[in-house]
PDB file of C-alpha atoms and ligand atoms in Angstrom:
ATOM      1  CA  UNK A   1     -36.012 -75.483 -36.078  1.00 42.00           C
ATOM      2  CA  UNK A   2     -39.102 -75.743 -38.427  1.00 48.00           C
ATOM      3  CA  UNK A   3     -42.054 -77.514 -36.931  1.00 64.00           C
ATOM      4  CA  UNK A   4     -44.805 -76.798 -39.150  1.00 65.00           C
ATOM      5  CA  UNK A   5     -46.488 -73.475 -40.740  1.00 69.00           C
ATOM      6  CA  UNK A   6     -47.648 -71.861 -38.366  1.00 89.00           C
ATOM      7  CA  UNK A   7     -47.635 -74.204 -35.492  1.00 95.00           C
ATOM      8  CA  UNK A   8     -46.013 -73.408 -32.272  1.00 96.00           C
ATOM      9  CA  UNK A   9     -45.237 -76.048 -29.544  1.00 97.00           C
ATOM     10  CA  UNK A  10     -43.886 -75.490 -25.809  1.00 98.00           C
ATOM     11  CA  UNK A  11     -42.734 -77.389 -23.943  1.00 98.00           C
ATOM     12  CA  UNK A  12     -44.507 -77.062 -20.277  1.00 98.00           C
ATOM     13  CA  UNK A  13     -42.474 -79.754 -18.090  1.00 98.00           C
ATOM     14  CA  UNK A  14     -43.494 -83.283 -17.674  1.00 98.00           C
ATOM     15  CA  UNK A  15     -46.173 -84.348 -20.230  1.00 98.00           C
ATOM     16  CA  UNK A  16     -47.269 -81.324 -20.740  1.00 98.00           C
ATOM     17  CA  UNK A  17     -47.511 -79.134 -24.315  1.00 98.00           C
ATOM     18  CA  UNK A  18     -49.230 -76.026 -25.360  1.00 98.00           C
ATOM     19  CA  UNK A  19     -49.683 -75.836 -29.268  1.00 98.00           C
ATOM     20  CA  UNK A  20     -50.430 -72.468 -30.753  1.00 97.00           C
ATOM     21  CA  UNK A  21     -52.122 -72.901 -34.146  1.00 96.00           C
ATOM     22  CA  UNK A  22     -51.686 -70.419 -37.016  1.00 91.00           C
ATOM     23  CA  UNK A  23     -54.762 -69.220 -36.642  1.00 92.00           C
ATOM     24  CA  UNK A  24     -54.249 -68.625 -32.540  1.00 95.00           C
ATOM     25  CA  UNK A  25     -56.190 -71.417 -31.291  1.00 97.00           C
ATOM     26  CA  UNK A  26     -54.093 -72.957 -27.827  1.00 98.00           C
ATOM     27  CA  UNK A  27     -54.203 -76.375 -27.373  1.00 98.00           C
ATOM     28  CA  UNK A  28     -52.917 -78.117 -24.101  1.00 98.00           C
ATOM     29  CA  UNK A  29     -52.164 -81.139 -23.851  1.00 99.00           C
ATOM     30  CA  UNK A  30     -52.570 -82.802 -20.090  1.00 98.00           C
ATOM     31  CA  UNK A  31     -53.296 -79.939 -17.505  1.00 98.00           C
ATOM     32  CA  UNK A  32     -50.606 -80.000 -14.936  1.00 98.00           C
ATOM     33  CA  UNK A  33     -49.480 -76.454 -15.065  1.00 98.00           C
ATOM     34  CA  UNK A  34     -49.432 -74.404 -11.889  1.00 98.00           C
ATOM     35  CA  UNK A  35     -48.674 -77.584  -9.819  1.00 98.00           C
ATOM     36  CA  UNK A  36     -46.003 -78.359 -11.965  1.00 98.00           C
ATOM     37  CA  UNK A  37     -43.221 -78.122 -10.679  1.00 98.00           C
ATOM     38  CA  UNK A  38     -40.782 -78.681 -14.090  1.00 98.00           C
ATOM     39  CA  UNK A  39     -43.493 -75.728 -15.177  1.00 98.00           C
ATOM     40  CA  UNK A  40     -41.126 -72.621 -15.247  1.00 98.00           C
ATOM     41  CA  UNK A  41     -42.943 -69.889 -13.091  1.00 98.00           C
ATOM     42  CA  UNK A  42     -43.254 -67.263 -15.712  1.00 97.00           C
ATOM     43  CA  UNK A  43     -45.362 -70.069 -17.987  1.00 98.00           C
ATOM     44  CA  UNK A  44     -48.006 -71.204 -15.466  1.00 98.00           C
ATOM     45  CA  UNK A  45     -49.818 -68.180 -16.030  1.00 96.00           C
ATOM     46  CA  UNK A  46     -51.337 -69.041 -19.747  1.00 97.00           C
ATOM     47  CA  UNK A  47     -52.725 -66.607 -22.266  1.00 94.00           C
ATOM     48  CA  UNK A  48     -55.688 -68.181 -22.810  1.00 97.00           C
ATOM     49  CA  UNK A  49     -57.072 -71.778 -24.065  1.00 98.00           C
ATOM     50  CA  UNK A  50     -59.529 -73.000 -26.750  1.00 98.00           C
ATOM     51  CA  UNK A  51     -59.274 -76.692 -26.157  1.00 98.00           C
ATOM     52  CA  UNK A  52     -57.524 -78.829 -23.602  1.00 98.00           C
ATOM     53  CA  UNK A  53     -56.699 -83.032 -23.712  1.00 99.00           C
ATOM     54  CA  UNK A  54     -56.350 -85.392 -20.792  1.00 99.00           C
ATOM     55  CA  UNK A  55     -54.975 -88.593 -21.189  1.00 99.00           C
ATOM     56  CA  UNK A  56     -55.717 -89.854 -17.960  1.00 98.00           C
ATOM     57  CA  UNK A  57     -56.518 -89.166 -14.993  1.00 98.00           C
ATOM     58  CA  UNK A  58     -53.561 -89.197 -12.531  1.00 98.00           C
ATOM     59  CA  UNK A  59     -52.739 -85.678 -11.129  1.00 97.00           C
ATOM     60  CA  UNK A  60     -49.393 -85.272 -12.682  1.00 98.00           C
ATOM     61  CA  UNK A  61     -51.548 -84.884 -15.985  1.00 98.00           C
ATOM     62  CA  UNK A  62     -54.938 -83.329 -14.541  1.00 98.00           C
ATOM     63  CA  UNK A  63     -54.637 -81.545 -11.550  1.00 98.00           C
ATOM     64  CA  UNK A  64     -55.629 -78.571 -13.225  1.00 98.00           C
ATOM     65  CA  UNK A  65     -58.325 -79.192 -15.475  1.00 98.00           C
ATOM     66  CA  UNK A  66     -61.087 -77.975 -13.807  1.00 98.00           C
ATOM     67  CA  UNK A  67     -59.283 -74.624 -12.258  1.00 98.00           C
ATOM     68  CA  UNK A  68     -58.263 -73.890 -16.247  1.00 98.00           C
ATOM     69  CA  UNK A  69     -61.676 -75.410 -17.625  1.00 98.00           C
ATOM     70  CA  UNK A  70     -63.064 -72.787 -15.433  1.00 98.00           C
ATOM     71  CA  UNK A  71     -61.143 -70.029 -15.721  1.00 98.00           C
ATOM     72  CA  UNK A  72     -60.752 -69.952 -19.703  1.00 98.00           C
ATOM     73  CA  UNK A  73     -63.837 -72.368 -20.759  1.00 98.00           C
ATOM     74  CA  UNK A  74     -62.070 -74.001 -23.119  1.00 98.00           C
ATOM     75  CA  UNK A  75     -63.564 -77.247 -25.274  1.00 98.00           C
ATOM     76  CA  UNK A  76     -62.031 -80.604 -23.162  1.00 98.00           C
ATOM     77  CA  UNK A  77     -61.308 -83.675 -24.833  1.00 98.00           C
ATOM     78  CA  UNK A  78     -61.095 -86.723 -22.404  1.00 98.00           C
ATOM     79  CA  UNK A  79     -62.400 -90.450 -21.574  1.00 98.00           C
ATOM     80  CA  UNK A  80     -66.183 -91.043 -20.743  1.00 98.00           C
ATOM     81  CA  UNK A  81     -65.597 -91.186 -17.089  1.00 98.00           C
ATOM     82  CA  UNK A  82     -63.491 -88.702 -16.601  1.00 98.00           C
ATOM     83  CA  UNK A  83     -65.764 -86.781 -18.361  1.00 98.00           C
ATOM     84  CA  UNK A  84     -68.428 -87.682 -15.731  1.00 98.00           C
ATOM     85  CA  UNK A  85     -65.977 -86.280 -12.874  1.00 98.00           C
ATOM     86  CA  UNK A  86     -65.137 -82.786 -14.659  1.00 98.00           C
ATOM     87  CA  UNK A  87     -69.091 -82.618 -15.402  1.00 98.00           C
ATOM     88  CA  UNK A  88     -69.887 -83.255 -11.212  1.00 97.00           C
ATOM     89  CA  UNK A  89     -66.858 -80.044 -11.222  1.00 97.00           C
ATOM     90  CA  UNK A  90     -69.104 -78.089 -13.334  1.00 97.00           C
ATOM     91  CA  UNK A  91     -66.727 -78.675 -16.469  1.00 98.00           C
ATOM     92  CA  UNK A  92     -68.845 -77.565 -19.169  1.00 94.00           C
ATOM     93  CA  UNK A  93     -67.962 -77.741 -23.027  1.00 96.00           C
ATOM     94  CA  UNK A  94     -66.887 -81.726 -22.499  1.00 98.00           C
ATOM     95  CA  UNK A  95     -66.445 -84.342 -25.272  1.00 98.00           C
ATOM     96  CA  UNK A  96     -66.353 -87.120 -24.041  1.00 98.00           C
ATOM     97  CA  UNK A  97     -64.780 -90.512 -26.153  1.00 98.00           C
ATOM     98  CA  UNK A  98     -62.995 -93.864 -26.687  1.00 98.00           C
ATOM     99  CA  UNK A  99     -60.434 -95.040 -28.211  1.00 98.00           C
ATOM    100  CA  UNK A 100     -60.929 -95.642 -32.265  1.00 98.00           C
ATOM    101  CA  UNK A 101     -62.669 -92.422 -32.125  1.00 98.00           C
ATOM    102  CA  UNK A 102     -62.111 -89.041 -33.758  1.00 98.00           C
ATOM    103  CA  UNK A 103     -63.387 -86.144 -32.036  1.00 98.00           C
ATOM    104  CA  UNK A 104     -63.628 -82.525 -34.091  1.00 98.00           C
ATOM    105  CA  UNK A 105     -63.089 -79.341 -32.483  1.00 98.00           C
ATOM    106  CA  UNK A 106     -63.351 -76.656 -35.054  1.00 97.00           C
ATOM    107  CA  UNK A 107     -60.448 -77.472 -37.428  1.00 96.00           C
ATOM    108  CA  UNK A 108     -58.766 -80.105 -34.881  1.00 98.00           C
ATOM    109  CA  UNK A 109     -59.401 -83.653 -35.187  1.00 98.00           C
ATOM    110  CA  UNK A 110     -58.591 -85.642 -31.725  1.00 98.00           C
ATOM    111  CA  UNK A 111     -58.228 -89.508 -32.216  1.00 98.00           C
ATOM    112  CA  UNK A 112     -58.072 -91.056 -29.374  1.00 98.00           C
ATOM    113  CA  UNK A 113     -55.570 -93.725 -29.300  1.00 98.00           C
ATOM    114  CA  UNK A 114     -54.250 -97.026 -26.844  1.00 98.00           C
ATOM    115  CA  UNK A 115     -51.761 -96.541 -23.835  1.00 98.00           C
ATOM    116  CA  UNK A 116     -50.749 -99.421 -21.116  1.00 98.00           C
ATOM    117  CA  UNK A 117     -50.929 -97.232 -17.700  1.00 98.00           C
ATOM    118  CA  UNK A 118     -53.991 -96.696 -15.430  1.00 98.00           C
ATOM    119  CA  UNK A 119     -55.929 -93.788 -14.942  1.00 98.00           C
ATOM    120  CA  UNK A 120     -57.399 -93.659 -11.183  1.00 98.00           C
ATOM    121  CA  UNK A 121     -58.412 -90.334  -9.842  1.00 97.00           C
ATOM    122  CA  UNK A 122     -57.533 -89.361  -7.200  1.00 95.00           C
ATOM    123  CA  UNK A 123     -59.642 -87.471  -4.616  1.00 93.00           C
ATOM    124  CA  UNK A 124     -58.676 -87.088  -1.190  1.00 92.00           C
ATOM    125  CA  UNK A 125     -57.852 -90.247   0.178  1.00 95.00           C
ATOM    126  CA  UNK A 126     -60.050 -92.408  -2.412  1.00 96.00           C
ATOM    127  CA  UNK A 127     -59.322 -93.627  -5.954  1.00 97.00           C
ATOM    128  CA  UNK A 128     -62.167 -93.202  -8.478  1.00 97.00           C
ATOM    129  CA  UNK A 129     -62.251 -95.130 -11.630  1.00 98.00           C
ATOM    130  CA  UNK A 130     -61.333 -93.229 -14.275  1.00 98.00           C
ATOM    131  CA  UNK A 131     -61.417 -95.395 -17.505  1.00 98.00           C
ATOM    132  CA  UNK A 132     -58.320 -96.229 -19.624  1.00 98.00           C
ATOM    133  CA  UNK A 133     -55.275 -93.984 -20.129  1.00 98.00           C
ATOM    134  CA  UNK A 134     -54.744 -92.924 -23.421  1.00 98.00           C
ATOM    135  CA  UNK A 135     -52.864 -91.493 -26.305  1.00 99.00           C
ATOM    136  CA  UNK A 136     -53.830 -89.116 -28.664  1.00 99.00           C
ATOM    137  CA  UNK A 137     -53.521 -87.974 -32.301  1.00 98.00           C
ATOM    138  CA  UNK A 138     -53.941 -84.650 -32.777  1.00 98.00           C
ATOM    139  CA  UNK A 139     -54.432 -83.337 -36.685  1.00 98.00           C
ATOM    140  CA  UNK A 140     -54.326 -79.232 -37.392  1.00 97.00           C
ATOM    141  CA  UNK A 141     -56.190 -77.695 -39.780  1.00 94.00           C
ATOM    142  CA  UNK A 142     -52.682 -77.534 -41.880  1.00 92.00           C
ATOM    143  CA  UNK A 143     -52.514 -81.615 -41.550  1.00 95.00           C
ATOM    144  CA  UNK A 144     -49.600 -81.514 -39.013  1.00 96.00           C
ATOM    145  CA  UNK A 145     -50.182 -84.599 -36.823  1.00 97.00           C
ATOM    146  CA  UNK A 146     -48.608 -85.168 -33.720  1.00 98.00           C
ATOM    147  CA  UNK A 147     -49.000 -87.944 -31.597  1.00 98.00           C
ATOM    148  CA  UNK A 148     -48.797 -87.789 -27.470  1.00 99.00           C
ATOM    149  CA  UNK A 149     -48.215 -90.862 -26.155  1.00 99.00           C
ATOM    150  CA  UNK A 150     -49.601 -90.147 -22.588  1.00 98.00           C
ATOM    151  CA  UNK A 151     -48.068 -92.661 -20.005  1.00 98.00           C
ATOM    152  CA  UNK A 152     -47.209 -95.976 -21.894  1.00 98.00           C
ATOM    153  CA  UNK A 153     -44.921 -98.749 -21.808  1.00 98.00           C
ATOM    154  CA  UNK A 154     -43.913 -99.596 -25.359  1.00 98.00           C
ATOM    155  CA  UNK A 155     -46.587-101.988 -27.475  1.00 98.00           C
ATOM    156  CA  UNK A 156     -46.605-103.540 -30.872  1.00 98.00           C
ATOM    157  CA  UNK A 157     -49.487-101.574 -31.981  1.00 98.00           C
ATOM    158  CA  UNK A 158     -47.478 -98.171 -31.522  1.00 98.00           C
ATOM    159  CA  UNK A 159     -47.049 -99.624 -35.210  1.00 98.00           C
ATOM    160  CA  UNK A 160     -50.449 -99.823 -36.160  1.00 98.00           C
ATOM    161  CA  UNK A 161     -50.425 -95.435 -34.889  1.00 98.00           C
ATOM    162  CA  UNK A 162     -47.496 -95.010 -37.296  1.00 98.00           C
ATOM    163  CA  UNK A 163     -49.161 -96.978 -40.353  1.00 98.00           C
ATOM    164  CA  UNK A 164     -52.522 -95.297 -40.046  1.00 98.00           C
ATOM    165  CA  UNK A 165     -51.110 -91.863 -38.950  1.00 98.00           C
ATOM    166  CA  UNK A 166     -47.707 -91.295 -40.249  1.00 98.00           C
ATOM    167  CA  UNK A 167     -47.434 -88.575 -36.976  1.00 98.00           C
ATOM    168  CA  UNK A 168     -45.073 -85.273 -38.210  1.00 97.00           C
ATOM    169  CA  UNK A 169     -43.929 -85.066 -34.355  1.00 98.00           C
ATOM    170  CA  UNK A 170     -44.430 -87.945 -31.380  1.00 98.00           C
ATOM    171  CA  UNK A 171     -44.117 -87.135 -28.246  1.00 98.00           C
ATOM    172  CA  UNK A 172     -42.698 -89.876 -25.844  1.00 98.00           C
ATOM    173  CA  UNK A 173     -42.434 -90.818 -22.000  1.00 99.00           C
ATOM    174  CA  UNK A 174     -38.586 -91.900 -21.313  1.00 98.00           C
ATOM    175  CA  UNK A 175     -38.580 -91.200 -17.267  1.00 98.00           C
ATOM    176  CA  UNK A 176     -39.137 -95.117 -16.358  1.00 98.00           C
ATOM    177  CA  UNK A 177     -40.779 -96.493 -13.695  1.00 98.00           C
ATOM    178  CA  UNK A 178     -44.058 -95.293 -14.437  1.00 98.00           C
ATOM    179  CA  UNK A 179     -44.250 -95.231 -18.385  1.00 98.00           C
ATOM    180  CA  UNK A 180     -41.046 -96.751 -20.888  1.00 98.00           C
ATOM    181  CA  UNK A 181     -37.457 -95.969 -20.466  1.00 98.00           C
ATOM    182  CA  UNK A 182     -34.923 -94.964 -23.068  1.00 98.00           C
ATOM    183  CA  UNK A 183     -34.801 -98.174 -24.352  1.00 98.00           C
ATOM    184  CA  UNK A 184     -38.331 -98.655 -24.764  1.00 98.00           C
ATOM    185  CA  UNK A 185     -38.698 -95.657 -26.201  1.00 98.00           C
ATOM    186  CA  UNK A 186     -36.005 -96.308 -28.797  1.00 98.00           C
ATOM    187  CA  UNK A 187     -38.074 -99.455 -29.407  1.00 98.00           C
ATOM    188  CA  UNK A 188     -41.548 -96.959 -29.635  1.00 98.00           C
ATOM    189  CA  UNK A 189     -39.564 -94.986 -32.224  1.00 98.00           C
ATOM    190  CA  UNK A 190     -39.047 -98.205 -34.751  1.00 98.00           C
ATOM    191  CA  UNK A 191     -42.309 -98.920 -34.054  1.00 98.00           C
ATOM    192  CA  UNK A 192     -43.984 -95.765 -35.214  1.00 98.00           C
ATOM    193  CA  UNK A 193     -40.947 -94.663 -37.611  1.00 98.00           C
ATOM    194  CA  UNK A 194     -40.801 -91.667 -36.228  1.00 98.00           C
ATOM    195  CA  UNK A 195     -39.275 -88.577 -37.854  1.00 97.00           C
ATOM    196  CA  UNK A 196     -39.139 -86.000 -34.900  1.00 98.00           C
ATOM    197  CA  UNK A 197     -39.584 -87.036 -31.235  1.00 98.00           C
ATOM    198  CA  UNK A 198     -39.811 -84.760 -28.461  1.00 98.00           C
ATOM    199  CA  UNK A 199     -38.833 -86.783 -25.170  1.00 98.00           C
ATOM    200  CA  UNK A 200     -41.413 -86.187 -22.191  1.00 98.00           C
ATOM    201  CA  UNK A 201     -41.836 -87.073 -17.762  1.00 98.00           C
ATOM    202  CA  UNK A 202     -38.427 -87.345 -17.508  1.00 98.00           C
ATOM    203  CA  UNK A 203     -36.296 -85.515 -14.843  1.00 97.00           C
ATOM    204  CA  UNK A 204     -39.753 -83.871 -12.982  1.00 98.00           C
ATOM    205  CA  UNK A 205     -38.634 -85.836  -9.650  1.00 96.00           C
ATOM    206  CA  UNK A 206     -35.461 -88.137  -8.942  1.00 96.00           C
ATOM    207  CA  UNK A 207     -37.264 -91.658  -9.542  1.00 97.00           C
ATOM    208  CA  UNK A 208     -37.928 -90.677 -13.082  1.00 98.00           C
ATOM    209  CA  UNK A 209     -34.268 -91.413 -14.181  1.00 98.00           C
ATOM    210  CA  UNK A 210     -34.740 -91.669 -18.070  1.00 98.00           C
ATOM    211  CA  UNK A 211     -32.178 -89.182 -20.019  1.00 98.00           C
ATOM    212  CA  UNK A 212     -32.798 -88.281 -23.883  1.00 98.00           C
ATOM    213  CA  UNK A 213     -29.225 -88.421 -24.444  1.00 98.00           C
ATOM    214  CA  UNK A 214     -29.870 -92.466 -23.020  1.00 98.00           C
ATOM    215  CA  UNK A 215     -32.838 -91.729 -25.715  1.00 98.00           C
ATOM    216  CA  UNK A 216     -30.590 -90.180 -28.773  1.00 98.00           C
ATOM    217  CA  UNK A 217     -27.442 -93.294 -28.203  1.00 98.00           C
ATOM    218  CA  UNK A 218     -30.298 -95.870 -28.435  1.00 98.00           C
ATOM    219  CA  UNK A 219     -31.360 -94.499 -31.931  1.00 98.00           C
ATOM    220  CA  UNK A 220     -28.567 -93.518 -33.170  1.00 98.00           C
ATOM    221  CA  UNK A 221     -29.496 -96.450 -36.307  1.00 97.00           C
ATOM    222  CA  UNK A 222     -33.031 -94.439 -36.938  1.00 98.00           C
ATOM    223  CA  UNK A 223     -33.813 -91.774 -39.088  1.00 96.00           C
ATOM    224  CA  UNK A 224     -35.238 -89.823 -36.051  1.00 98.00           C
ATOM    225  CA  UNK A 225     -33.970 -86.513 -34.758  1.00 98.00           C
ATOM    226  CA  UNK A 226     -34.788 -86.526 -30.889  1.00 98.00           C
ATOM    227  CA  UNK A 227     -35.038 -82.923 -29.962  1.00 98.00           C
ATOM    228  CA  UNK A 228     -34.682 -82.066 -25.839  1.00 98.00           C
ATOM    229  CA  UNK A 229     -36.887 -79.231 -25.095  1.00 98.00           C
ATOM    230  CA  UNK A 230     -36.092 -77.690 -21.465  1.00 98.00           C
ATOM    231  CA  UNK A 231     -39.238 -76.662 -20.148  1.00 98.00           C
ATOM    232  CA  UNK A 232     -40.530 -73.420 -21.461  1.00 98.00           C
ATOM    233  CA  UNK A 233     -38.529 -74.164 -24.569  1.00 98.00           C
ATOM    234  CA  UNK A 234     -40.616 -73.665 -27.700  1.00 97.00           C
ATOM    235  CA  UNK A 235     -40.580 -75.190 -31.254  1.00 94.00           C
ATOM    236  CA  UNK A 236     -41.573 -73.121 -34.074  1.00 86.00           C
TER     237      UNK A 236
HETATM  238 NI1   NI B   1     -49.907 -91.624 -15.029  1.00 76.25          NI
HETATM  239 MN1   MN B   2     -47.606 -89.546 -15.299  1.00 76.25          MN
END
């Protein structure tokens, strides 16, 4: 299934996505790799990485940030204060920003964009603040723009994403209980008239109950073509 010249997208388990650009550049999307454990064993060792996003802070989508930050010293994209945290790590190479913003990395652009979650971190028995969760645009060099939702419920505004960023491939949370549910989701799609969706932290532990055959019945009046990646799976 054509994605987009040149641009490669796996599926790592949970929320988590490694895009391979046509000119090499990796680009993962939330950190949880080695302590994932929808992460299929042979993928937790990665190649390498040139730039990695968090959308929040909760260890399902950060737990290993700074072991891969240090490891591979790639550029990091993530709020202002969990920017502060990876910088007390020793994280290097950190832009920090809001949402509204644009951030460029090389040929990447990186617009930060709303989510409805929270975004503690966690570290040992204490919660730090960490900021706002978030979404984020993400536009190649090519102009392929996909949007990751991070951990949302459904909002109006997912319109406002789809007006001013007409997003090639969106990336949704159906599990439920912690982020939208099918139906939500279905909702998300309208919202954003979404082409391609990739469905996301579902299935990772028994509460997160969401299916994306739920997903594909509940948009079965759209235009979009929900496409189930297994973990490991790639789309190229
Ligand atoms: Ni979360
Ligand atoms: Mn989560």
């Amino acid at each position: 299934m054509a994605l987009s010249a040149g641009i490669t997208v796996k599926y790592l388990g949970h929320a988590t996505f490694l895009f391979t650009t046509a000119d090499g550049k990796r680009v993962l999307i939330d950190p949880w790799v080695e302590h994932n454990p929808a992460c299929p064993v042979q993928d937790r060792n990665l190649p390498g990485l040139d730039l990695m996003l968090i959308t929040h802070a909760h260890p399902d989508h950060m737990q290993d940030a700074v072991a891969l930050a240090r490891r591979f010293q790639p550029d990091v994209v993530c709020n202002f204060e969990i920017s502060i945290w990876l910088g007390s790590k020793g994280v290097g190479k950190v832009t920090s920003m809001n949402k509204g913003g644009t951030a460029r990395i090389g040929n990447i652009g990186v617009t930060m964009v709303n989510a409805f979650h929270s975004s503690g971190i966690i570290e040992g028995d204490r919660v730090i603040y960490g900021g706002e969760a978030a979404g984020y645009v993400v536009e190649f060099g090519n102009g392929y723009r996909v949007y990751h939702a991070g951990d949302t419920c459904v909002f109006g505004d997912m319109r406002l994403i789809g007006e001013l960023y007409r997003p090639d491939l969106v990336l949704l949370p159906i599990g439920d209980l912690f982020t939208m549910d099918p139906l939500q989701a279905a909702h998300a799609c309208r919202l954003l008239d979404a082409r391609k969706v990739i469905p996301m932290h579902y299935g990772t532990f028994p509460l997160l109950t969401g299916t994306p055959e739920k997903l594909k019945e509940l948009t079965r009046d759209l235009q979009v073509e929900v496409i189930a990646l297994r973990p490991g799976e790639s789309l190229s």
